[in-house]
């Protein structure tokens, strides 16, 4: 009897731990796509966030691209693919909903933003489909979620040296 009670308590404790772990790990894991918080690169004078996405709903891990915001060009957020090392489009923060994204042609995508002439950006249209679909349906047609918040002045710098410890 005592042995059965011990097994039952152990089972209940295990289930409780699994439940807590599952609910804590849900975080963004239930989402198909999301943006991280903004960070600031003072040496280059821009902010960036990571855009995390799953190419298909059944993917178990996230891929990511960077979104770059330059205070000198406050109207736009530029999307950068770190794996292909190229900018591939931009979001117009002042555009009308449904007409905010300019997707660059493959031949106009460059590693440095300065190498992309303004004329290469087409008129803004709808947000493109989530990148890198492998299911042949452009990631089931779900578009990228537009950025809804721009960085604040207090975004954490990421390339400052660590403070010395006392």
PDB file of C-alpha atoms in Angstrom:
ATOM      1  CA  UNK A   1       0.000   0.000   0.000  1.00  0.00           C
ATOM      2  CA  UNK A   2       2.795   2.360   0.962  1.00  0.00           C
ATOM      3  CA  UNK A   3       4.650   1.454  -2.214  1.00  0.00           C
ATOM      4  CA  UNK A   4       1.573   2.256  -4.369  1.00  0.00           C
ATOM      5  CA  UNK A   5       1.123   5.592  -2.618  1.00  0.00           C
ATOM      6  CA  UNK A   6       4.782   6.438  -3.276  1.00  0.00           C
ATOM      7  CA  UNK A   7       4.425   5.540  -6.964  1.00  0.00           C
ATOM      8  CA  UNK A   8       1.255   7.650  -7.254  1.00  0.00           C
ATOM      9  CA  UNK A   9       2.951  10.647  -5.622  1.00  0.00           C
ATOM     10  CA  UNK A  10       5.993  10.258  -7.855  1.00  0.00           C
ATOM     11  CA  UNK A  11       3.745  10.065 -10.931  1.00  0.00           C
ATOM     12  CA  UNK A  12       1.812  13.185  -9.885  1.00  0.00           C
ATOM     13  CA  UNK A  13       5.040  15.069  -9.211  1.00  0.00           C
ATOM     14  CA  UNK A  14       6.387  14.063 -12.635  1.00  0.00           C
ATOM     15  CA  UNK A  15       3.206  15.233 -14.348  1.00  0.00           C
ATOM     16  CA  UNK A  16       3.364  18.543 -12.494  1.00  0.00           C
ATOM     17  CA  UNK A  17       6.956  19.114 -13.627  1.00  0.00           C
ATOM     18  CA  UNK A  18       6.074  18.234 -17.231  1.00  0.00           C
ATOM     19  CA  UNK A  19       3.108  20.610 -17.096  1.00  0.00           C
ATOM     20  CA  UNK A  20       5.211  23.491 -15.784  1.00  0.00           C
ATOM     21  CA  UNK A  21       7.991  22.837 -18.283  1.00  0.00           C
ATOM     22  CA  UNK A  22       5.513  22.647 -21.159  1.00  0.00           C
ATOM     23  CA  UNK A  23       3.753  25.870 -20.234  1.00  0.00           C
ATOM     24  CA  UNK A  24       7.046  27.749 -19.775  1.00  0.00           C
ATOM     25  CA  UNK A  25       8.469  26.528 -23.061  1.00  0.00           C
ATOM     26  CA  UNK A  26       5.351  27.576 -24.973  1.00  0.00           C
ATOM     27  CA  UNK A  27       6.609  31.189 -25.030  1.00  0.00           C
ATOM     28  CA  UNK A  28       6.853  31.884 -28.732  1.00  0.00           C
ATOM     29  CA  UNK A  29       6.994  28.233 -29.681  1.00  0.00           C
ATOM     30  CA  UNK A  30       3.292  28.167 -30.451  1.00  0.00           C
ATOM     31  CA  UNK A  31       3.736  30.904 -33.036  1.00  0.00           C
ATOM     32  CA  UNK A  32       4.602  30.443 -36.680  1.00  0.00           C
ATOM     33  CA  UNK A  33       6.604  33.678 -36.710  1.00  0.00           C
ATOM     34  CA  UNK A  34       7.676  36.419 -34.319  1.00  0.00           C
ATOM     35  CA  UNK A  35      10.160  39.250 -33.810  1.00  0.00           C
ATOM     36  CA  UNK A  36      12.729  39.474 -31.005  1.00  0.00           C
ATOM     37  CA  UNK A  37      13.331  42.684 -29.061  1.00  0.00           C
ATOM     38  CA  UNK A  38      15.432  45.425 -30.649  1.00  0.00           C
ATOM     39  CA  UNK A  39      19.182  45.800 -30.085  1.00  0.00           C
ATOM     40  CA  UNK A  40      21.408  48.708 -31.031  1.00  0.00           C
ATOM     41  CA  UNK A  41      24.760  48.618 -32.871  1.00  0.00           C
ATOM     42  CA  UNK A  42      26.365  51.938 -31.911  1.00  0.00           C
ATOM     43  CA  UNK A  43      29.420  51.313 -34.090  1.00  0.00           C
ATOM     44  CA  UNK A  44      27.149  51.174 -37.154  1.00  0.00           C
ATOM     45  CA  UNK A  45      24.324  53.423 -35.906  1.00  0.00           C
ATOM     46  CA  UNK A  46      21.439  51.033 -36.504  1.00  0.00           C
ATOM     47  CA  UNK A  47      18.973  48.903 -34.598  1.00  0.00           C
ATOM     48  CA  UNK A  48      18.130  45.324 -35.453  1.00  0.00           C
ATOM     49  CA  UNK A  49      15.704  42.635 -34.460  1.00  0.00           C
ATOM     50  CA  UNK A  50      15.545  39.003 -35.464  1.00  0.00           C
ATOM     51  CA  UNK A  51      12.529  37.842 -37.421  1.00  0.00           C
ATOM     52  CA  UNK A  52      11.968  34.180 -36.473  1.00  0.00           C
ATOM     53  CA  UNK A  53       9.788  31.961 -38.648  1.00  0.00           C
ATOM     54  CA  UNK A  54       8.954  28.383 -39.501  1.00  0.00           C
ATOM     55  CA  UNK A  55       8.957  27.772 -43.268  1.00  0.00           C
ATOM     56  CA  UNK A  56       6.040  25.365 -42.842  1.00  0.00           C
ATOM     57  CA  UNK A  57       3.628  24.908 -39.938  1.00  0.00           C
ATOM     58  CA  UNK A  58       5.112  21.482 -39.170  1.00  0.00           C
ATOM     59  CA  UNK A  59       8.720  22.700 -38.823  1.00  0.00           C
ATOM     60  CA  UNK A  60      10.067  21.995 -35.363  1.00  0.00           C
ATOM     61  CA  UNK A  61      12.738  24.724 -35.342  1.00  0.00           C
ATOM     62  CA  UNK A  62      12.830  28.370 -36.303  1.00  0.00           C
ATOM     63  CA  UNK A  63      14.911  30.045 -38.978  1.00  0.00           C
ATOM     64  CA  UNK A  64      15.638  33.754 -38.779  1.00  0.00           C
ATOM     65  CA  UNK A  65      16.449  36.869 -40.753  1.00  0.00           C
ATOM     66  CA  UNK A  66      17.414  40.295 -39.458  1.00  0.00           C
ATOM     67  CA  UNK A  67      15.332  43.444 -39.673  1.00  0.00           C
ATOM     68  CA  UNK A  68      17.479  46.572 -39.696  1.00  0.00           C
ATOM     69  CA  UNK A  69      16.239  50.036 -38.722  1.00  0.00           C
ATOM     70  CA  UNK A  70      18.471  53.037 -39.342  1.00  0.00           C
ATOM     71  CA  UNK A  71      17.525  56.232 -37.493  1.00  0.00           C
ATOM     72  CA  UNK A  72      18.905  58.200 -40.463  1.00  0.00           C
ATOM     73  CA  UNK A  73      16.197  56.516 -42.620  1.00  0.00           C
ATOM     74  CA  UNK A  74      13.281  56.299 -40.167  1.00  0.00           C
ATOM     75  CA  UNK A  75      10.694  55.456 -42.791  1.00  0.00           C
ATOM     76  CA  UNK A  76      12.032  51.954 -43.554  1.00  0.00           C
ATOM     77  CA  UNK A  77      12.922  48.661 -41.908  1.00  0.00           C
ATOM     78  CA  UNK A  78      15.167  46.530 -44.133  1.00  0.00           C
ATOM     79  CA  UNK A  79      15.049  42.713 -44.192  1.00  0.00           C
ATOM     80  CA  UNK A  80      18.407  40.934 -44.334  1.00  0.00           C
ATOM     81  CA  UNK A  81      19.046  37.231 -44.916  1.00  0.00           C
ATOM     82  CA  UNK A  82      22.198  36.355 -42.909  1.00  0.00           C
ATOM     83  CA  UNK A  83      22.585  32.979 -44.605  1.00  0.00           C
ATOM     84  CA  UNK A  84      22.656  34.413 -48.130  1.00  0.00           C
ATOM     85  CA  UNK A  85      24.254  37.620 -46.833  1.00  0.00           C
ATOM     86  CA  UNK A  86      21.925  39.969 -48.654  1.00  0.00           C
ATOM     87  CA  UNK A  87      19.152  42.497 -48.147  1.00  0.00           C
ATOM     88  CA  UNK A  88      16.019  41.267 -49.853  1.00  0.00           C
ATOM     89  CA  UNK A  89      13.391  43.933 -49.195  1.00  0.00           C
ATOM     90  CA  UNK A  90      12.080  46.681 -46.982  1.00  0.00           C
ATOM     91  CA  UNK A  91       9.015  47.589 -44.966  1.00  0.00           C
ATOM     92  CA  UNK A  92       7.596  51.116 -45.316  1.00  0.00           C
ATOM     93  CA  UNK A  93       6.596  52.253 -41.813  1.00  0.00           C
ATOM     94  CA  UNK A  94       4.563  55.110 -43.290  1.00  0.00           C
ATOM     95  CA  UNK A  95       2.874  53.079 -46.030  1.00  0.00           C
ATOM     96  CA  UNK A  96      -0.780  52.140 -46.216  1.00  0.00           C
ATOM     97  CA  UNK A  97      -1.725  48.710 -44.825  1.00  0.00           C
ATOM     98  CA  UNK A  98      -1.453  46.160 -47.618  1.00  0.00           C
ATOM     99  CA  UNK A  99       1.005  48.386 -49.498  1.00  0.00           C
ATOM    100  CA  UNK A 100       4.059  48.438 -47.270  1.00  0.00           C
ATOM    101  CA  UNK A 101       6.593  45.910 -48.560  1.00  0.00           C
ATOM    102  CA  UNK A 102       9.067  46.276 -51.420  1.00  0.00           C
ATOM    103  CA  UNK A 103      10.514  42.906 -52.440  1.00  0.00           C
ATOM    104  CA  UNK A 104      13.784  43.269 -54.336  1.00  0.00           C
ATOM    105  CA  UNK A 105      14.389  41.281 -57.514  1.00  0.00           C
ATOM    106  CA  UNK A 106      17.052  38.590 -56.954  1.00  0.00           C
ATOM    107  CA  UNK A 107      19.596  40.477 -59.077  1.00  0.00           C
ATOM    108  CA  UNK A 108      19.121  43.639 -56.966  1.00  0.00           C
ATOM    109  CA  UNK A 109      19.804  41.949 -53.608  1.00  0.00           C
ATOM    110  CA  UNK A 110      23.156  42.947 -52.139  1.00  0.00           C
ATOM    111  CA  UNK A 111      25.178  42.392 -48.991  1.00  0.00           C
ATOM    112  CA  UNK A 112      25.499  46.118 -48.301  1.00  0.00           C
ATOM    113  CA  UNK A 113      22.512  48.401 -48.270  1.00  0.00           C
ATOM    114  CA  UNK A 114      24.635  51.189 -49.765  1.00  0.00           C
ATOM    115  CA  UNK A 115      25.052  49.040 -52.903  1.00  0.00           C
ATOM    116  CA  UNK A 116      21.302  48.966 -53.583  1.00  0.00           C
ATOM    117  CA  UNK A 117      20.070  52.030 -55.479  1.00  0.00           C
ATOM    118  CA  UNK A 118      16.763  53.550 -54.404  1.00  0.00           C
ATOM    119  CA  UNK A 119      15.423  52.813 -57.901  1.00  0.00           C
ATOM    120  CA  UNK A 120      15.829  49.053 -57.263  1.00  0.00           C
ATOM    121  CA  UNK A 121      13.027  49.069 -54.680  1.00  0.00           C
ATOM    122  CA  UNK A 122       9.673  48.536 -56.415  1.00  0.00           C
ATOM    123  CA  UNK A 123       6.452  50.234 -55.351  1.00  0.00           C
ATOM    124  CA  UNK A 124       5.294  48.778 -52.025  1.00  0.00           C
ATOM    125  CA  UNK A 125       2.803  45.935 -52.097  1.00  0.00           C
ATOM    126  CA  UNK A 126       1.512  43.258 -49.751  1.00  0.00           C
ATOM    127  CA  UNK A 127       3.818  41.513 -47.301  1.00  0.00           C
ATOM    128  CA  UNK A 128       5.563  38.545 -48.957  1.00  0.00           C
ATOM    129  CA  UNK A 129       5.027  34.943 -47.928  1.00  0.00           C
ATOM    130  CA  UNK A 130       7.094  33.531 -45.084  1.00  0.00           C
ATOM    131  CA  UNK A 131      10.560  32.731 -46.519  1.00  0.00           C
ATOM    132  CA  UNK A 132      12.070  29.395 -47.505  1.00  0.00           C
ATOM    133  CA  UNK A 133       8.987  27.300 -47.966  1.00  0.00           C
ATOM    134  CA  UNK A 134       9.717  23.663 -48.699  1.00  0.00           C
ATOM    135  CA  UNK A 135       6.162  22.525 -49.230  1.00  0.00           C
ATOM    136  CA  UNK A 136       5.789  24.006 -52.717  1.00  0.00           C
ATOM    137  CA  UNK A 137       2.986  26.325 -51.668  1.00  0.00           C
ATOM    138  CA  UNK A 138       4.935  29.403 -50.600  1.00  0.00           C
ATOM    139  CA  UNK A 139       4.587  28.432 -46.960  1.00  0.00           C
ATOM    140  CA  UNK A 140       0.852  27.893 -47.338  1.00  0.00           C
ATOM    141  CA  UNK A 141       0.523  31.508 -48.445  1.00  0.00           C
ATOM    142  CA  UNK A 142       0.786  32.994 -44.955  1.00  0.00           C
ATOM    143  CA  UNK A 143       2.448  36.411 -45.230  1.00  0.00           C
ATOM    144  CA  UNK A 144       5.137  37.803 -43.000  1.00  0.00           C
ATOM    145  CA  UNK A 145       3.641  39.609 -40.033  1.00  0.00           C
ATOM    146  CA  UNK A 146       4.431  43.325 -40.404  1.00  0.00           C
ATOM    147  CA  UNK A 147       6.601  45.045 -37.815  1.00  0.00           C
ATOM    148  CA  UNK A 148       4.378  46.921 -35.399  1.00  0.00           C
ATOM    149  CA  UNK A 149       6.900  48.521 -33.064  1.00  0.00           C
ATOM    150  CA  UNK A 150      10.066  50.435 -33.798  1.00  0.00           C
ATOM    151  CA  UNK A 151      13.062  50.530 -31.471  1.00  0.00           C
ATOM    152  CA  UNK A 152      13.121  52.782 -28.452  1.00  0.00           C
ATOM    153  CA  UNK A 153      16.123  54.910 -27.596  1.00  0.00           C
ATOM    154  CA  UNK A 154      16.870  52.602 -24.686  1.00  0.00           C
ATOM    155  CA  UNK A 155      17.429  49.456 -26.781  1.00  0.00           C
ATOM    156  CA  UNK A 156      20.367  47.468 -25.436  1.00  0.00           C
ATOM    157  CA  UNK A 157      23.671  47.986 -27.232  1.00  0.00           C
ATOM    158  CA  UNK A 158      25.107  44.643 -28.249  1.00  0.00           C
ATOM    159  CA  UNK A 159      28.659  45.526 -29.132  1.00  0.00           C
ATOM    160  CA  UNK A 160      29.769  47.483 -26.088  1.00  0.00           C
ATOM    161  CA  UNK A 161      32.452  45.930 -23.918  1.00  0.00           C
ATOM    162  CA  UNK A 162      31.236  44.333 -20.732  1.00  0.00           C
ATOM    163  CA  UNK A 163      31.495  46.435 -17.592  1.00  0.00           C
ATOM    164  CA  UNK A 164      34.425  45.470 -15.385  1.00  0.00           C
ATOM    165  CA  UNK A 165      33.513  43.469 -12.327  1.00  0.00           C
ATOM    166  CA  UNK A 166      34.395  45.039  -8.959  1.00  0.00           C
TER     167      UNK A 166
END
